[in-house]
mmCIF file of C-alpha atoms in Angstrom:
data_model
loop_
_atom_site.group_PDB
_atom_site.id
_atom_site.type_symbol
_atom_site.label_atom_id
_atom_site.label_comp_id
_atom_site.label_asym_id
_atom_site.label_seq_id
_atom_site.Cartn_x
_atom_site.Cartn_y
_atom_site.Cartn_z
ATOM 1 C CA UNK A 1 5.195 -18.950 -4.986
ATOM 2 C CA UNK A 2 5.551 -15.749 -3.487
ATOM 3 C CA UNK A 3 2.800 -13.087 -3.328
ATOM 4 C CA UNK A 4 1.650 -11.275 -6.606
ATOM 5 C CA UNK A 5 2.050 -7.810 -4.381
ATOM 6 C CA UNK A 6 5.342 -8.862 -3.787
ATOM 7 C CA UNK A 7 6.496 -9.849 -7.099
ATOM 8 C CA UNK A 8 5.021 -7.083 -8.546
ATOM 9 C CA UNK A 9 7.465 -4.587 -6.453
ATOM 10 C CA UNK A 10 10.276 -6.932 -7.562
ATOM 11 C CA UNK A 11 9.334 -6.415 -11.094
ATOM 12 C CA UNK A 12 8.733 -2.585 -10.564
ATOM 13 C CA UNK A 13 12.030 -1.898 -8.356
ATOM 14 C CA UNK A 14 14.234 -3.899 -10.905
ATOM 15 C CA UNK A 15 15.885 -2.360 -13.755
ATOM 16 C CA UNK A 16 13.258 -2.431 -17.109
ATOM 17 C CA UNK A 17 15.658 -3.844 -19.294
ATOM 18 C CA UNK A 18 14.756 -7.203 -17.263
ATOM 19 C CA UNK A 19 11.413 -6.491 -17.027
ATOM 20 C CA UNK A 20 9.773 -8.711 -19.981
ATOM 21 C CA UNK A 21 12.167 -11.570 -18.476
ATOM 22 C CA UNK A 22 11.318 -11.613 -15.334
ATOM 23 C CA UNK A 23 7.284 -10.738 -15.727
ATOM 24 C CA UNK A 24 7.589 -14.100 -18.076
ATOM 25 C CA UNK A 25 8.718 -15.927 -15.413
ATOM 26 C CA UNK A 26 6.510 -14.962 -12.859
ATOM 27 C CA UNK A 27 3.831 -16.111 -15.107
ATOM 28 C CA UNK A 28 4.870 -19.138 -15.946
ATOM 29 C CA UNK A 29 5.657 -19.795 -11.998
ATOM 30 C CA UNK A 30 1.804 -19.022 -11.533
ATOM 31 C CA UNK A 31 0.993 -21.238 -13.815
ATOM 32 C CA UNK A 32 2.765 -24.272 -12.579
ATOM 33 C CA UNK A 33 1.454 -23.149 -8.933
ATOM 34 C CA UNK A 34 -2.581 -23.548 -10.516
ATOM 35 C CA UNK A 35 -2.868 -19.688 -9.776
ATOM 36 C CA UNK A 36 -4.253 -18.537 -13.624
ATOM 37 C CA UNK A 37 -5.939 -15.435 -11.742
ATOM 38 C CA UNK A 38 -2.222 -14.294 -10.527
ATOM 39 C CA UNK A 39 -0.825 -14.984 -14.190
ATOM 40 C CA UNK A 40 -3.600 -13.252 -15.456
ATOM 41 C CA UNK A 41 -2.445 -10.345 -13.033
ATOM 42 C CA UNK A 42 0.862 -10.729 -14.054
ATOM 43 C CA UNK A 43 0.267 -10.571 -17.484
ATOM 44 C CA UNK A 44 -1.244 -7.241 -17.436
ATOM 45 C CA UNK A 45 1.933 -5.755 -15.952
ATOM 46 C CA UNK A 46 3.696 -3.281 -18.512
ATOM 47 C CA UNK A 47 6.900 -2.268 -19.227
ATOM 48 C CA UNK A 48 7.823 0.999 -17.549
ATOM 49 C CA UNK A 49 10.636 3.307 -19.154
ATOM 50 C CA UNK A 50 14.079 3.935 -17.372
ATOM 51 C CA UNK A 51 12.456 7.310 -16.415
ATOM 52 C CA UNK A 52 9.193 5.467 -14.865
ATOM 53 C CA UNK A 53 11.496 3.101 -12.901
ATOM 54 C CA UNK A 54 13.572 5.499 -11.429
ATOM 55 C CA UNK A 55 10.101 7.547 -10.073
ATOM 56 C CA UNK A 56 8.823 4.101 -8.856
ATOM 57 C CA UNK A 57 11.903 3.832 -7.098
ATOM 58 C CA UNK A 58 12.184 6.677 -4.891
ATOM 59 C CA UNK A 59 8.354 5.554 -4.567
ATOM 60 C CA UNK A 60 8.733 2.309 -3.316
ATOM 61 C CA UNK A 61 12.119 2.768 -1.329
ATOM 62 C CA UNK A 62 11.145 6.655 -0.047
ATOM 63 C CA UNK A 63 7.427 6.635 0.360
ATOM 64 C CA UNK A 64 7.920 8.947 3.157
ATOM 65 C CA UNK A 65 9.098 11.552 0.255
ATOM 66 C CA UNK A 66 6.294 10.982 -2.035
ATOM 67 C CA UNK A 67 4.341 11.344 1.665
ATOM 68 C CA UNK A 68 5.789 14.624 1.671
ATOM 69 C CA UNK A 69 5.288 15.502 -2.118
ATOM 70 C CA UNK A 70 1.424 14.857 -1.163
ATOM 71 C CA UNK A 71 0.801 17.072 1.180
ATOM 72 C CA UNK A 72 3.313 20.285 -0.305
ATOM 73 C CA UNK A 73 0.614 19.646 -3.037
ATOM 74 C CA UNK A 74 -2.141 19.825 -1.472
ATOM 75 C CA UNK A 75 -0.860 23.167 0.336
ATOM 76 C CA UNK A 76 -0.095 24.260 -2.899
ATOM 77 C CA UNK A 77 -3.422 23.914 -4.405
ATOM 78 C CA UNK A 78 -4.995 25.461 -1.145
ATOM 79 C CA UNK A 79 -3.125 28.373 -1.508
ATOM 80 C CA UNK A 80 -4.041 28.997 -5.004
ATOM 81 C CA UNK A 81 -7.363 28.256 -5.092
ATOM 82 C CA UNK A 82 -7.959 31.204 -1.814
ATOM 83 C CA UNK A 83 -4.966 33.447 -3.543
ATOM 84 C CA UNK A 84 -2.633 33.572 -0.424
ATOM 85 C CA UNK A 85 0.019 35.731 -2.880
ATOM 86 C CA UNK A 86 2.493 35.206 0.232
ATOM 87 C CA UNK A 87 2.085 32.144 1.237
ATOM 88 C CA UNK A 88 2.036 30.962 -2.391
ATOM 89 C CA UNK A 89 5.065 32.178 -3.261
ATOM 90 C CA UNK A 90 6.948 30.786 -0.335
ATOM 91 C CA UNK A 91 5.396 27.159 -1.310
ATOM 92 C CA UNK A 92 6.461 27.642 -4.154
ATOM 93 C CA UNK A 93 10.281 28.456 -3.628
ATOM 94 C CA UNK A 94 10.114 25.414 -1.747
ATOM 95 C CA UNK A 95 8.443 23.466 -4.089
ATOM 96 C CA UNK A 96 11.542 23.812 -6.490
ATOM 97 C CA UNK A 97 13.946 23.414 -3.679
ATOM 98 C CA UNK A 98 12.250 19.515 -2.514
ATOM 99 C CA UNK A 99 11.538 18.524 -6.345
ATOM 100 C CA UNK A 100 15.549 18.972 -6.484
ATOM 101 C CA UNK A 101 16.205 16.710 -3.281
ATOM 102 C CA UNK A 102 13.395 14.656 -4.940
ATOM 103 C CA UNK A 103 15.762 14.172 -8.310
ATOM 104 C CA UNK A 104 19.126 13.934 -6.356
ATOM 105 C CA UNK A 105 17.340 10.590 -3.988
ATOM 106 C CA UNK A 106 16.331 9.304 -7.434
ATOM 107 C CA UNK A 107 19.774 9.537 -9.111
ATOM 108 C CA UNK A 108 21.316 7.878 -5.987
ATOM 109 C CA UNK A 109 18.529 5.321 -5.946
ATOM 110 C CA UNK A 110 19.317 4.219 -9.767
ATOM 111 C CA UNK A 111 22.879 4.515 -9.671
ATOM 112 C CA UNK A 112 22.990 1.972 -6.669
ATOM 113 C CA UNK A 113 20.386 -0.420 -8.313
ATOM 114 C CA UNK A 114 21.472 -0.989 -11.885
ATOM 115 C CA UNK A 115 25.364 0.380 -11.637
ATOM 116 C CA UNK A 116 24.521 2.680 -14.487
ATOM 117 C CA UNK A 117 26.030 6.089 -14.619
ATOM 118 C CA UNK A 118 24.057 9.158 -13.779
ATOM 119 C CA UNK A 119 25.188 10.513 -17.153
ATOM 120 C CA UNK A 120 22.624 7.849 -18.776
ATOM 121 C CA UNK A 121 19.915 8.511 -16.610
ATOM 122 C CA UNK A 122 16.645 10.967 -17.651
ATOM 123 C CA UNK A 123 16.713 13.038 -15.162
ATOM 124 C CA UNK A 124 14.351 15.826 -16.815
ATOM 125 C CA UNK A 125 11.479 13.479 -17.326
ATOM 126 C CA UNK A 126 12.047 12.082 -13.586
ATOM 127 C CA UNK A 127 11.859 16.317 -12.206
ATOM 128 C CA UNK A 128 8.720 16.730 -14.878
ATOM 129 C CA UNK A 129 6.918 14.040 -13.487
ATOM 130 C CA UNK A 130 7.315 14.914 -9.903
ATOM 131 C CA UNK A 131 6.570 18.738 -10.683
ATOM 132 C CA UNK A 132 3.339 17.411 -12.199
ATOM 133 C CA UNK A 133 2.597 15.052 -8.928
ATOM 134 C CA UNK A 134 2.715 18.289 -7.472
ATOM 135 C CA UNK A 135 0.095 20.227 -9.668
ATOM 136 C CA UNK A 136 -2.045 16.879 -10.309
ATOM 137 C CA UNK A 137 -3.749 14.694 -7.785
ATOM 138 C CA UNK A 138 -4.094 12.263 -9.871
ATOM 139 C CA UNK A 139 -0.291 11.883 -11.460
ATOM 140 C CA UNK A 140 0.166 11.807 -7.774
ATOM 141 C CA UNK A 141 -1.615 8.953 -7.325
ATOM 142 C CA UNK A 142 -0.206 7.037 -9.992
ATOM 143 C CA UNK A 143 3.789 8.026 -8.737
ATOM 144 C CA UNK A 144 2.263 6.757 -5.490
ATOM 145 C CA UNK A 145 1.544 3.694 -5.998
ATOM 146 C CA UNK A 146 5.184 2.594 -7.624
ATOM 147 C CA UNK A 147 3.684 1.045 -10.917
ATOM 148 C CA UNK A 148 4.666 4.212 -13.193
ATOM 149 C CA UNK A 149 5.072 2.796 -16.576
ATOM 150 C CA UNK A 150 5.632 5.873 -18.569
ATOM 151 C CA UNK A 151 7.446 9.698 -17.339
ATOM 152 C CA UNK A 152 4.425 12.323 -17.700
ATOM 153 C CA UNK A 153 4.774 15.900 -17.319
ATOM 154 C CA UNK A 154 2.332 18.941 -16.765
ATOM 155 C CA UNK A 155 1.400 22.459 -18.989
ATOM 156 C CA UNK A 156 0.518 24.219 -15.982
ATOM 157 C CA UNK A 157 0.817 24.554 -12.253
ATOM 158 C CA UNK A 158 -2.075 24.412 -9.632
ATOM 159 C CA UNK A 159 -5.999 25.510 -10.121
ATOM 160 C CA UNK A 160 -6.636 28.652 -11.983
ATOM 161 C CA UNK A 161 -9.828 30.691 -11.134
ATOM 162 C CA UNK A 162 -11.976 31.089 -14.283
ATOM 163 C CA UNK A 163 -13.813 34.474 -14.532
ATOM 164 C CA UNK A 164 -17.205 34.268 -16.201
ATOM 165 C CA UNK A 165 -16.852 36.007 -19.203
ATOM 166 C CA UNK A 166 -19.277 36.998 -22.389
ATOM 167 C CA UNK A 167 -18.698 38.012 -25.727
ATOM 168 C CA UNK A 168 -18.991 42.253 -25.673
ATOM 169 C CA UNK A 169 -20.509 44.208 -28.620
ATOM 170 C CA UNK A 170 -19.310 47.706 -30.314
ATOM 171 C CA UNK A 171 -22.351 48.991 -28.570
ATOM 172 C CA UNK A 172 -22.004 47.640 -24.912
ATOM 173 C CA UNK A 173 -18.216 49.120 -25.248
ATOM 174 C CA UNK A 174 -19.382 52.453 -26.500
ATOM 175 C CA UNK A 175 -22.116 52.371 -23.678
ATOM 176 C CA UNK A 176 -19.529 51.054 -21.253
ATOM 177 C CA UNK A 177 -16.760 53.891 -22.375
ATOM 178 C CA UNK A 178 -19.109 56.416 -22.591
ATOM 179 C CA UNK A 179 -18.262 59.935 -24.696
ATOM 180 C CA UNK A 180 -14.807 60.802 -24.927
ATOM 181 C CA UNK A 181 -14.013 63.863 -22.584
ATOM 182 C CA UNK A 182 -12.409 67.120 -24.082
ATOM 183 C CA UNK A 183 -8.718 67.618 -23.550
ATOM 184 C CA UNK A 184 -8.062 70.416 -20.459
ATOM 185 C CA UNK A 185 -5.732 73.257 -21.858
ATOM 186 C CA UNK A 186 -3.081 71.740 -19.550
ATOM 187 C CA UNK A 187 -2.969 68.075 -20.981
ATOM 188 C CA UNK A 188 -3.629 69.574 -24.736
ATOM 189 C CA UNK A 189 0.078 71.518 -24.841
ATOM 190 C CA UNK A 190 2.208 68.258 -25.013
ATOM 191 C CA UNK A 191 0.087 66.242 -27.140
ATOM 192 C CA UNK A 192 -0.383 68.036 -30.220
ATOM 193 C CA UNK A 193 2.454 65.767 -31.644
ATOM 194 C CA UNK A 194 1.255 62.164 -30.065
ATOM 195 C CA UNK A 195 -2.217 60.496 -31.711
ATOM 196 C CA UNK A 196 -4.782 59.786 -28.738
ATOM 197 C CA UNK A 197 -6.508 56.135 -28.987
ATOM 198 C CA UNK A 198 -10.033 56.643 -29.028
ATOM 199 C CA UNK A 199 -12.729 55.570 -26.640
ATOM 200 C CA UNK A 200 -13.297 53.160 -29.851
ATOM 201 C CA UNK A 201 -10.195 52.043 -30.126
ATOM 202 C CA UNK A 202 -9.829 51.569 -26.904
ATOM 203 C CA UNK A 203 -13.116 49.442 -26.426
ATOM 204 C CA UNK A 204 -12.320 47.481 -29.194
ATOM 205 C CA UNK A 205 -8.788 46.603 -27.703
ATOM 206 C CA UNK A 206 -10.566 45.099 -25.055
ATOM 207 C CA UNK A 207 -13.016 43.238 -26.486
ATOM 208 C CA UNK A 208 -10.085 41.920 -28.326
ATOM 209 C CA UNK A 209 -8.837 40.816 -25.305
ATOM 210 C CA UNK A 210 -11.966 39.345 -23.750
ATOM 211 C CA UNK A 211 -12.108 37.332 -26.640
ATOM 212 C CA UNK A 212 -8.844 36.002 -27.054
ATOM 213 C CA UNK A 213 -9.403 35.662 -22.936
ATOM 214 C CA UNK A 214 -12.470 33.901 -23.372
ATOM 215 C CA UNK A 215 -10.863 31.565 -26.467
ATOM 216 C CA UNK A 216 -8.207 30.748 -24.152
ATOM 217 C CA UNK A 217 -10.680 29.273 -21.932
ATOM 218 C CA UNK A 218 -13.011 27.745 -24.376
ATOM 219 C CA UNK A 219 -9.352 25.678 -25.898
ATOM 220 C CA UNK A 220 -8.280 24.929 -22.233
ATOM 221 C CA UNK A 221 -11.937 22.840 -21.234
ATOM 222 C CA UNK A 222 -11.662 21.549 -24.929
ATOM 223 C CA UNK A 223 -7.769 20.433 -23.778
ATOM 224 C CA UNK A 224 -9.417 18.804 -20.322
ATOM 225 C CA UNK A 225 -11.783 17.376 -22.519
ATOM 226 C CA UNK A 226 -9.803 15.474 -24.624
ATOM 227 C CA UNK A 227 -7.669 14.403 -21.792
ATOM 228 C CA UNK A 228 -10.286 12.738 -20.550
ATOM 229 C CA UNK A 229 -11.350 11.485 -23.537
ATOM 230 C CA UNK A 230 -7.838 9.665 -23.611
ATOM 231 C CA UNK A 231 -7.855 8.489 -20.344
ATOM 232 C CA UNK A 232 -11.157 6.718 -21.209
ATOM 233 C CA UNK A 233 -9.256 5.377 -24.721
ATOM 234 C CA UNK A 234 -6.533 4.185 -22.437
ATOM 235 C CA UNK A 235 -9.404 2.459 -20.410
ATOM 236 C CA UNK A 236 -10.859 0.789 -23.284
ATOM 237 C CA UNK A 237 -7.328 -0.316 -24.920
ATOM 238 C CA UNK A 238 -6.410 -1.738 -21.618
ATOM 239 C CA UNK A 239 -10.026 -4.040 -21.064
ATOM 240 C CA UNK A 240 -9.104 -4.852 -24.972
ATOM 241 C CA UNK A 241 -5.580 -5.787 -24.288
ATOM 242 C CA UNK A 242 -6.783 -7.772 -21.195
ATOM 243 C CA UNK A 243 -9.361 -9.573 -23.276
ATOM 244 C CA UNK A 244 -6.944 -10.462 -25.885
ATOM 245 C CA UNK A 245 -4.622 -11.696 -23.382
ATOM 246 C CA UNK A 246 -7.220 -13.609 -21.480
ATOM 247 C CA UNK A 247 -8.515 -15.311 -25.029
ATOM 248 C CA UNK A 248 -4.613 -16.107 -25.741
ATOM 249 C CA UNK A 249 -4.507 -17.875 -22.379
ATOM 250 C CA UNK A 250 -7.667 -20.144 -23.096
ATOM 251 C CA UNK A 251 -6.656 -20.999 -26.632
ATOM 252 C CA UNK A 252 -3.226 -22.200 -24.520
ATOM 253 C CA UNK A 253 -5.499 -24.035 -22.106
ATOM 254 C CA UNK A 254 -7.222 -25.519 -24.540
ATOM 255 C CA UNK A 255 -3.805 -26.347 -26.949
ATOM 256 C CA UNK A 256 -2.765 -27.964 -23.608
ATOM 257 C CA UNK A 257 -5.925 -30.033 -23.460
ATOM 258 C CA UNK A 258 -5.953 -30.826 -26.776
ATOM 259 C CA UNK A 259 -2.224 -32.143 -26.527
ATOM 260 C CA UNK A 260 -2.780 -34.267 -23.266
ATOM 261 C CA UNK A 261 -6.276 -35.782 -25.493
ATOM 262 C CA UNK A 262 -4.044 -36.634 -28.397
ATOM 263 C CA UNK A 263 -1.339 -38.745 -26.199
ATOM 264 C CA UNK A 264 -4.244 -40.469 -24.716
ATOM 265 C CA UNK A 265 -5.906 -41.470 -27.617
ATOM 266 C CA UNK A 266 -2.162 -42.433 -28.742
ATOM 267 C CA UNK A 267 -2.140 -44.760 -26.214
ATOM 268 C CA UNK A 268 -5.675 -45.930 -26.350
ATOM 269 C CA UNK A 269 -4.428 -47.005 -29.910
ATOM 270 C CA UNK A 270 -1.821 -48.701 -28.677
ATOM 271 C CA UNK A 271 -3.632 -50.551 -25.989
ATOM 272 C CA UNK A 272 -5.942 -51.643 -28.575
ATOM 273 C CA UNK A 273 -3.120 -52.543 -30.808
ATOM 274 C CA UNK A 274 -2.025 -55.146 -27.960
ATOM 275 C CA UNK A 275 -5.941 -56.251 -27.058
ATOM 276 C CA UNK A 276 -6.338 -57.113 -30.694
ATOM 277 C CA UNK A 277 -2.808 -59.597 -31.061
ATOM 278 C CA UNK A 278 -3.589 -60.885 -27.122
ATOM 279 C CA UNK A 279 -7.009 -61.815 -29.246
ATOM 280 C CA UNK A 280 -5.677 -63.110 -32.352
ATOM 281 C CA UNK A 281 -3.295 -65.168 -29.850
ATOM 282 C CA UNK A 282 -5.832 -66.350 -27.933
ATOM 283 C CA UNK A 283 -8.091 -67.386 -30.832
ATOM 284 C CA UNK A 284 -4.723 -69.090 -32.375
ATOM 285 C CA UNK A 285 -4.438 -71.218 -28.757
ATOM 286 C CA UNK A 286 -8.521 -71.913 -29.086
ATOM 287 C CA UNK A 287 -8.591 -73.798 -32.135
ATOM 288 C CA UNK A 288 -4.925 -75.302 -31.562
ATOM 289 C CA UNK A 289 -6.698 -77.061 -28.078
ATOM 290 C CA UNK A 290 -10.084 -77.837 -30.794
ATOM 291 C CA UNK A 291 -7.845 -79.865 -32.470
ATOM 292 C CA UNK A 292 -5.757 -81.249 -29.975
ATOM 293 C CA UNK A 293 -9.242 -82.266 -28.085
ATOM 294 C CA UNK A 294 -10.468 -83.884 -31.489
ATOM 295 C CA UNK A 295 -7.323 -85.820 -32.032
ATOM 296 C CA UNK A 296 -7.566 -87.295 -28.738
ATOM 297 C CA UNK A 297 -11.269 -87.977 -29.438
ATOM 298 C CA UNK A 298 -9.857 -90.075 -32.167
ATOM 299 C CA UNK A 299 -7.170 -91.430 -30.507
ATOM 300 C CA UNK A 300 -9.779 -92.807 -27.683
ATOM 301 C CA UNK A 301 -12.245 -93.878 -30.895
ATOM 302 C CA UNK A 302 -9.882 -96.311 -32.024
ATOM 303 C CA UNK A 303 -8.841 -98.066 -28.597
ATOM 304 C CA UNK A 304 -13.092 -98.932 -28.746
ATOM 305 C CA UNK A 305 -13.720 -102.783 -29.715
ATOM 306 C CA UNK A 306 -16.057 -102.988 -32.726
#
């Protein structure tokens, strides 16, 4: 049997449509080869969609282009987080530019392995994905490592700073405005016509703003919250799936036990089946040679003068 890391590539790199057949096989190969902890392995493969397979490809047959993807990301974030405006703009025009290239090795890739048409491919899940390896170390990761089972795709782009904000009063913006200064006779002329915001309404503008600014925030750690949240789900579902699979997998052990048992005892039966006749024969033979042995007795009586 060949290696699970190899066999898992094969399963990866193939087409999904085969997946379920092949992964079966594997498994059952493992099986006949004693290896339960490689069918376990196996068994905990999943299914990735035509857009997952075509990112694992250009993972598994490019690396040296996820290599790249890597480390224009981790520019990227660099640049962000220290608000290079220059340099950030340039990474990103070529951001766009080698998540194209990115695409077009992808298309190629699928249209030589499965023969499909490019037409049928999802090529806007395949650029999503790699535009959100870009922004997310982690998606990263997973495109890395070729075993993509689903396309995933981003909100945002890069690290944000997040100003320290608090919640401002009607009296810390009238202390902050202070009083509202008198028109000169110069700015007064063209005015007469055009209402002036107040230092009030100005004040309470912004405090509008904080507060939708600060609500923002508050919703986007609530979003990374629950993101994690899933990811720990996902966790749990997959130790639960494993578990159930593992269970399945000892009740078949045991089935297979159980089976082997049963043809034993049926021949146990039968061996006892064939003791008990060879006994019945043999107790048939005993008392025929009783009576033979008596007869001759007899026989030897009679020859005897008186």
């Amino acid at each position: 049997m060949l290696g699970i890391d190899v066999v898992t590539r094969r399963l990866y790199e193939a087409p999904p449509d085969g997946f379920v057949a092949a992964r079966a096989a594997a498994i059952e190969d493992a099986r006949k080869a004693g290896d339960r902890d490689a069918a376990k392995r196996l068994a905990a493969l999943k299914k990735p969609t035509v857009a997952a397979w075509v990112v694992n490809l250009v993972a598994l047959r490019r690396p040296e282009l996820i290599e790249e993807l890597v480390q224009l990301a981790t520019a990227l974030r660099a640049a962000q987080r220290e608000l290079r405006g220059d340099e950030l703009r340039e990474l990103s025009t070529q951001r766009r530019k080698f998540v194209s290239s990115l695409v077009d090795a992808a298309r190629r890739l699928a249209v030589e392995e499965s023969g499909a048409g490019a037409a049928k491919l999802p090529l806007g899940d395949v650029e999503a994905t790699f535009t959100a390896a870009l922004a997310d170390p982690e998606i990263a990761g997973q495109v890395r490592s070729g075993r993509l089972i689903r396309a995933v795709s981003y909100a945002g782009f890069g690290e944000v700073p997040r100003p320290r904000l608090r919640l401002v009063t009607d009296a810390d913006a009238d202390a902050d405005v202070g009083p509202e200064p008198e028109p000169s006779a110069e700015t007064a002329a063209p005015e007469p016509s055009q209402p002036r915001q107040t230092a009030r309404e100005r004040a309470a503008e912004e405090r509008r703003r904080r507060e939708k600014d600060l609500r923002r925030r508050e919703l986007e750690r609530d979003l990374n919250t629950a993101r994690a949240d899933e990811r720990r789900a996902d966790g749990r579902l997959e130790k639960a799936e494993e578990a159930e699979r593992e269970a399945g997998h000892l009740v078949e052990d045991l089935d297979a036990e159980l089976a082997e048992l049963e043809r034993r005892r049926t021949e146990a039966v039968a061996d006892v089946a064939r003791r008990k006749l060879a006994r019945r024969t043999a107790e048939r033979d005993a008392a025929a040679a009783r009576r033979r042995v008596g007869d001759v007795q007899a026989a030897l009586d009679e020859l005897e003068p008186p």
